[in-house]
Amino acid sequence: MEGQRLYKWLWCARLVKTRSLAAKLIEGGKVRVNGARALKVSRHVRLGDVVTGTGVSAGRLFVVRVMREAERRGPAAIARSLYEDLTPEAPRSAS
């Protein structure tokens, strides 16, 4: 796996709605790759990289491991095959 630009991979994996939103989040320091803040949209992700982001969907955290590259954006079922979801479960509030 040679790698794919982070902003495009986030969009293809359907973790963001648009490539421009992905770019904005990366430039704003809201995305990390293997624990290091990714500040350039040209940053490449490779098989096995762990991508962490916040502010993507209503400020929620996501943690995913890159499993595949994507040539283009496809249906949600295919997008889910691009990553392994490592996001911890949100703590449940006591009622």
CSV table of N, CA and C in Angstrom, one decimal:
chain,number,residue,atom,x,y,z
A,1,MET,N,0.9,-1.2,0.0
A,1,MET,CA,0.0,0.0,0.0
A,1,MET,C,0.9,1.2,0.0
A,2,GLU,N,0.8,2.0,-1.0
A,2,GLU,CA,1.6,3.2,-1.2
A,2,GLU,C,1.1,4.3,-0.3
A,3,GLY,N,-0.1,4.4,-0.1
A,3,GLY,CA,-0.7,5.5,0.7
A,3,GLY,C,-1.6,6.4,0.0
A,4,GLN,N,-2.5,7.0,0.7
A,4,GLN,CA,-3.5,7.9,0.1
A,4,GLN,C,-3.6,9.2,0.9
A,5,ARG,N,-3.8,10.3,0.3
A,5,ARG,CA,-4.0,11.5,1.0
A,5,ARG,C,-5.0,11.4,2.1
A,6,LEU,N,-4.7,11.9,3.2
A,6,LEU,CA,-5.6,11.8,4.4
A,6,LEU,C,-7.0,12.4,4.1
A,7,TYR,N,-7.0,13.6,3.6
A,7,TYR,CA,-8.3,14.3,3.4
A,7,TYR,C,-9.2,13.4,2.5
A,8,LYS,N,-8.6,12.9,1.4
A,8,LYS,CA,-9.4,12.1,0.5
A,8,LYS,C,-9.9,10.8,1.1
A,9,TRP,N,-9.0,10.1,1.9
A,9,TRP,CA,-9.3,8.9,2.6
A,9,TRP,C,-10.5,9.1,3.5
A,10,LEU,N,-10.4,10.2,4.3
A,10,LEU,CA,-11.5,10.5,5.3
A,10,LEU,C,-12.9,10.6,4.6
A,11,TRP,N,-12.8,11.3,3.4
A,11,TRP,CA,-14.0,11.4,2.6
A,11,TRP,C,-14.5,10.1,2.0
A,12,CYS,N,-13.6,9.3,1.5
A,12,CYS,CA,-14.0,8.0,0.9
A,12,CYS,C,-14.5,7.1,2.0
A,13,ALA,N,-14.0,7.2,3.2
A,13,ALA,CA,-14.4,6.3,4.3
A,13,ALA,C,-15.7,6.8,4.9
A,14,ARG,N,-16.2,7.9,4.4
A,14,ARG,CA,-17.5,8.6,4.8
A,14,ARG,C,-17.4,9.0,6.3
A,15,LEU,N,-16.2,9.4,6.7
A,15,LEU,CA,-16.1,9.9,8.1
A,15,LEU,C,-16.3,11.4,8.1
A,16,VAL,N,-16.3,12.0,6.9
A,16,VAL,CA,-16.7,13.4,6.7
A,16,VAL,C,-17.6,13.5,5.5
A,17,LYS,N,-18.4,14.6,5.4
A,17,LYS,CA,-19.3,14.7,4.3
A,17,LYS,C,-18.7,15.2,3.0
A,18,THR,N,-17.7,16.1,3.2
A,18,THR,CA,-17.0,16.7,2.0
A,18,THR,C,-15.5,16.7,2.1
A,19,ARG,N,-14.8,16.7,1.0
A,19,ARG,CA,-13.3,16.8,1.1
A,19,ARG,C,-12.9,18.1,1.7
A,20,SER,N,-13.6,19.2,1.4
A,20,SER,CA,-13.2,20.5,1.9
A,20,SER,C,-13.4,20.5,3.5
A,21,LEU,N,-14.4,19.8,4.0
A,21,LEU,CA,-14.6,19.7,5.4
A,21,LEU,C,-13.4,18.9,6.0
A,22,ALA,N,-13.0,17.8,5.3
A,22,ALA,CA,-11.9,17.0,5.8
A,22,ALA,C,-10.6,17.9,5.9
A,23,ALA,N,-10.4,18.7,4.8
A,23,ALA,CA,-9.2,19.6,4.8
A,23,ALA,C,-9.3,20.6,5.9
A,24,LYS,N,-10.4,21.2,6.2
A,24,LYS,CA,-10.6,22.1,7.2
A,24,LYS,C,-10.3,21.5,8.6
A,25,LEU,N,-10.8,20.3,8.9
A,25,LEU,CA,-10.5,19.6,10.1
A,25,LEU,C,-9.0,19.3,10.3
A,26,ILE,N,-8.4,18.9,9.2
A,26,ILE,CA,-6.9,18.6,9.3
A,26,ILE,C,-6.1,19.8,9.6
A,27,GLU,N,-6.4,20.9,8.8
A,27,GLU,CA,-5.7,22.2,9.0
A,27,GLU,C,-6.0,22.8,10.4
A,28,GLY,N,-7.1,22.5,11.0
A,28,GLY,CA,-7.5,23.0,12.3
A,28,GLY,C,-6.9,22.1,13.4
A,29,GLY,N,-6.2,21.1,13.1
A,29,GLY,CA,-5.5,20.2,14.1
A,29,GLY,C,-6.5,19.3,14.8
A,30,LYS,N,-7.6,18.9,14.1
A,30,LYS,CA,-8.6,18.1,14.7
A,30,LYS,C,-8.4,16.6,14.4
A,31,VAL,N,-7.4,16.3,13.5
A,31,VAL,CA,-7.1,14.9,13.1
A,31,VAL,C,-5.7,14.5,13.4
A,32,ARG,N,-5.5,13.3,14.0
A,32,ARG,CA,-4.2,12.8,14.3
A,32,ARG,C,-4.0,11.4,13.6
A,33,VAL,N,-2.8,11.2,13.2
A,33,VAL,CA,-2.4,9.9,12.6
A,33,VAL,C,-1.3,9.3,13.4
A,34,ASN,N,-1.6,8.1,14.0
A,34,ASN,CA,-0.7,7.4,14.9
A,34,ASN,C,-0.3,8.3,16.1
A,35,GLY,N,-1.2,9.1,16.5
A,35,GLY,CA,-1.0,10.0,17.7
A,35,GLY,C,-0.4,11.3,17.4
A,36,ALA,N,0.1,11.6,16.2
A,36,ALA,CA,0.7,12.8,15.8
A,36,ALA,C,-0.3,13.7,15.0
A,37,ARG,N,-0.4,14.9,15.4
A,37,ARG,CA,-1.3,15.8,14.7
A,37,ARG,C,-1.0,16.0,13.3
A,38,ALA,N,-2.0,15.8,12.4
A,38,ALA,CA,-1.8,15.9,11.0
A,38,ALA,C,-2.2,17.4,10.6
A,39,LEU,N,-1.3,18.2,10.2
A,39,LEU,CA,-1.6,19.6,9.8
A,39,LEU,C,-1.6,19.9,8.3
A,40,LYS,N,-1.3,18.9,7.5
A,40,LYS,CA,-1.3,19.1,6.1
A,40,LYS,C,-2.2,18.1,5.4
A,41,VAL,N,-3.1,18.6,4.5
A,41,VAL,CA,-4.0,17.7,3.9
A,41,VAL,C,-3.3,16.7,3.0
A,42,SER,N,-2.1,17.0,2.6
A,42,SER,CA,-1.3,16.1,1.7
A,42,SER,C,-0.7,14.9,2.5
A,43,ARG,N,-0.8,14.9,3.8
A,43,ARG,CA,-0.3,13.8,4.6
A,43,ARG,C,-0.9,12.5,4.1
A,44,HIS,N,-0.1,11.5,4.0
A,44,HIS,CA,-0.6,10.2,3.5
A,44,HIS,C,-0.9,9.2,4.6
A,45,VAL,N,-1.9,8.4,4.5
A,45,VAL,CA,-2.2,7.3,5.4
A,45,VAL,C,-1.9,6.0,4.7
A,46,ARG,N,-1.5,5.1,5.5
A,46,ARG,CA,-1.1,3.8,5.0
A,46,ARG,C,-1.8,2.7,5.8
A,47,LEU,N,-1.7,1.5,5.3
A,47,LEU,CA,-2.3,0.3,5.9
A,47,LEU,C,-1.8,0.2,7.4
A,48,GLY,N,-2.7,0.1,8.3
A,48,GLY,CA,-2.4,0.0,9.7
A,48,GLY,C,-2.3,1.3,10.5
A,49,ASP,N,-2.3,2.4,9.8
A,49,ASP,CA,-2.3,3.7,10.5
A,49,ASP,C,-3.6,3.8,11.4
A,50,VAL,N,-3.4,4.5,12.5
A,50,VAL,CA,-4.6,4.7,13.4
A,50,VAL,C,-4.9,6.2,13.2
A,51,VAL,N,-6.1,6.5,12.8
A,51,VAL,CA,-6.6,7.9,12.6
A,51,VAL,C,-7.6,8.2,13.6
A,52,THR,N,-7.3,9.4,14.3
A,52,THR,CA,-8.2,9.8,15.4
A,52,THR,C,-8.7,11.2,15.0
A,53,GLY,N,-10.0,11.5,15.2
A,53,GLY,CA,-10.5,12.8,14.8
A,53,GLY,C,-11.6,13.2,15.8
A,54,THR,N,-11.8,14.5,15.9
A,54,THR,CA,-12.9,15.1,16.7
A,54,THR,C,-13.5,16.2,15.8
A,55,GLY,N,-14.8,16.5,16.1
A,55,GLY,CA,-15.4,17.6,15.4
A,55,GLY,C,-16.0,17.1,14.1
A,56,VAL,N,-15.9,15.8,13.8
A,56,VAL,CA,-16.3,15.4,12.5
A,56,VAL,C,-17.8,15.2,12.4
A,57,SER,N,-18.4,14.6,13.4
A,57,SER,CA,-19.9,14.5,13.4
A,57,SER,C,-20.4,14.9,14.8
A,58,ALA,N,-20.9,16.2,14.8
A,58,ALA,CA,-21.4,16.8,16.0
A,58,ALA,C,-20.4,16.7,17.2
A,59,GLY,N,-19.1,16.9,16.9
A,59,GLY,CA,-18.1,16.9,17.9
A,59,GLY,C,-17.7,15.6,18.5
A,60,ARG,N,-18.2,14.5,17.9
A,60,ARG,CA,-17.9,13.2,18.4
A,60,ARG,C,-16.5,12.7,18.0
A,61,LEU,N,-15.9,11.9,18.8
A,61,LEU,CA,-14.6,11.3,18.6
A,61,LEU,C,-14.7,10.1,17.7
A,62,PHE,N,-13.8,9.9,16.8
A,62,PHE,CA,-13.7,8.6,16.1
A,62,PHE,C,-12.2,8.2,16.1
A,63,VAL,N,-12.0,6.9,16.3
A,63,VAL,CA,-10.7,6.2,16.2
A,63,VAL,C,-10.8,5.0,15.3
A,64,VAL,N,-10.1,5.1,14.2
A,64,VAL,CA,-10.2,4.0,13.2
A,64,VAL,C,-8.8,3.6,12.8
A,65,ARG,N,-8.6,2.3,12.4
A,65,ARG,CA,-7.4,1.8,11.8
A,65,ARG,C,-7.6,1.6,10.3
A,66,VAL,N,-6.7,2.1,9.5
A,66,VAL,CA,-6.8,2.1,8.1
A,66,VAL,C,-6.6,0.6,7.6
A,67,MET,N,-7.6,0.1,6.9
A,67,MET,CA,-7.5,-1.3,6.4
A,67,MET,C,-7.3,-1.4,4.9
A,68,ARG,N,-7.7,-0.3,4.2
A,68,ARG,CA,-7.6,-0.3,2.7
A,68,ARG,C,-7.6,1.1,2.2
A,69,GLU,N,-7.1,1.3,1.0
A,69,GLU,CA,-7.3,2.5,0.3
A,69,GLU,C,-8.6,2.5,-0.5
A,70,ALA,N,-9.0,3.7,-1.0
A,70,ALA,CA,-10.2,3.7,-1.8
A,70,ALA,C,-9.9,4.5,-3.1
A,71,GLU,N,-10.3,4.1,-4.2
A,71,GLU,CA,-10.1,4.8,-5.4
A,71,GLU,C,-11.1,5.9,-5.6
A,72,ARG,N,-12.3,5.6,-5.1
A,72,ARG,CA,-13.4,6.6,-5.1
A,72,ARG,C,-14.3,6.4,-4.0
A,73,ARG,N,-15.2,7.4,-3.8
A,73,ARG,CA,-16.2,7.2,-2.7
A,73,ARG,C,-17.3,6.3,-3.2
A,74,GLY,N,-17.7,5.4,-2.4
A,74,GLY,CA,-18.7,4.4,-2.7
A,74,GLY,C,-19.8,4.4,-1.7
A,75,PRO,N,-20.6,3.3,-1.7
A,75,PRO,CA,-21.7,3.2,-0.7
A,75,PRO,C,-21.1,3.0,0.7
A,76,ALA,N,-22.0,3.2,1.6
A,76,ALA,CA,-21.6,3.1,3.0
A,76,ALA,C,-21.0,1.8,3.4
A,77,ALA,N,-21.6,0.7,2.8
A,77,ALA,CA,-21.1,-0.7,3.2
A,77,ALA,C,-19.6,-0.8,2.7
A,78,ILE,N,-19.3,-0.3,1.6
A,78,ILE,CA,-17.9,-0.4,1.1
A,78,ILE,C,-17.0,0.6,1.9
A,79,ALA,N,-17.5,1.7,2.3
A,79,ALA,CA,-16.7,2.7,3.1
A,79,ALA,C,-16.3,2.1,4.4
A,80,ARG,N,-17.2,1.3,5.0
A,80,ARG,CA,-16.9,0.7,6.3
A,80,ARG,C,-15.8,-0.4,6.2
A,81,SER,N,-15.6,-0.9,5.0
A,81,SER,CA,-14.6,-1.9,4.8
A,81,SER,C,-13.2,-1.3,4.7
A,82,LEU,N,-13.1,0.1,4.7
A,82,LEU,CA,-11.9,0.8,4.6
A,82,LEU,C,-11.2,0.9,5.9
A,83,TYR,N,-11.9,0.7,7.0
A,83,TYR,CA,-11.3,0.9,8.3
A,83,TYR,C,-11.9,-0.1,9.3
A,84,GLU,N,-11.2,-0.3,10.4
A,84,GLU,CA,-11.6,-1.0,11.6
A,84,GLU,C,-11.9,0.1,12.7
A,85,ASP,N,-13.1,0.1,13.2
A,85,ASP,CA,-13.6,1.1,14.1
A,85,ASP,C,-13.0,0.7,15.5
A,86,LEU,N,-12.2,1.6,16.1
A,86,LEU,CA,-11.6,1.4,17.4
A,86,LEU,C,-12.1,2.4,18.4
A,87,THR,N,-13.2,3.1,18.0
A,87,THR,CA,-13.7,4.2,18.9
A,87,THR,C,-14.3,3.6,20.2
A,88,PRO,N,-13.8,4.1,21.3
A,88,PRO,CA,-14.3,3.6,22.6
A,88,PRO,C,-15.8,4.0,22.7
A,89,GLU,N,-16.5,3.1,23.4
A,89,GLU,CA,-17.9,3.4,23.7
A,89,GLU,C,-18.1,4.6,24.6
A,90,ALA,N,-19.1,5.4,24.3
A,90,ALA,CA,-19.3,6.6,25.1
A,90,ALA,C,-19.8,6.1,26.5
A,91,PRO,N,-19.4,6.8,27.6
A,91,PRO,CA,-19.9,6.4,28.9
A,91,PRO,C,-21.4,6.7,29.0
A,92,ARG,N,-22.1,5.7,29.6
A,92,ARG,CA,-23.5,5.9,29.7
A,92,ARG,C,-23.8,6.7,31.0
A,93,SER,N,-24.8,7.6,30.8
A,93,SER,CA,-25.1,8.4,32.0
A,93,SER,C,-26.1,7.6,32.9
A,94,ALA,N,-25.9,7.8,34.2
A,94,ALA,CA,-26.7,7.2,35.2
A,94,ALA,C,-28.1,7.9,35.3
A,95,SER,N,-29.2,7.1,35.2
A,95,SER,CA,-30.5,7.7,35.2
A,95,SER,C,-31.2,7.4,36.5
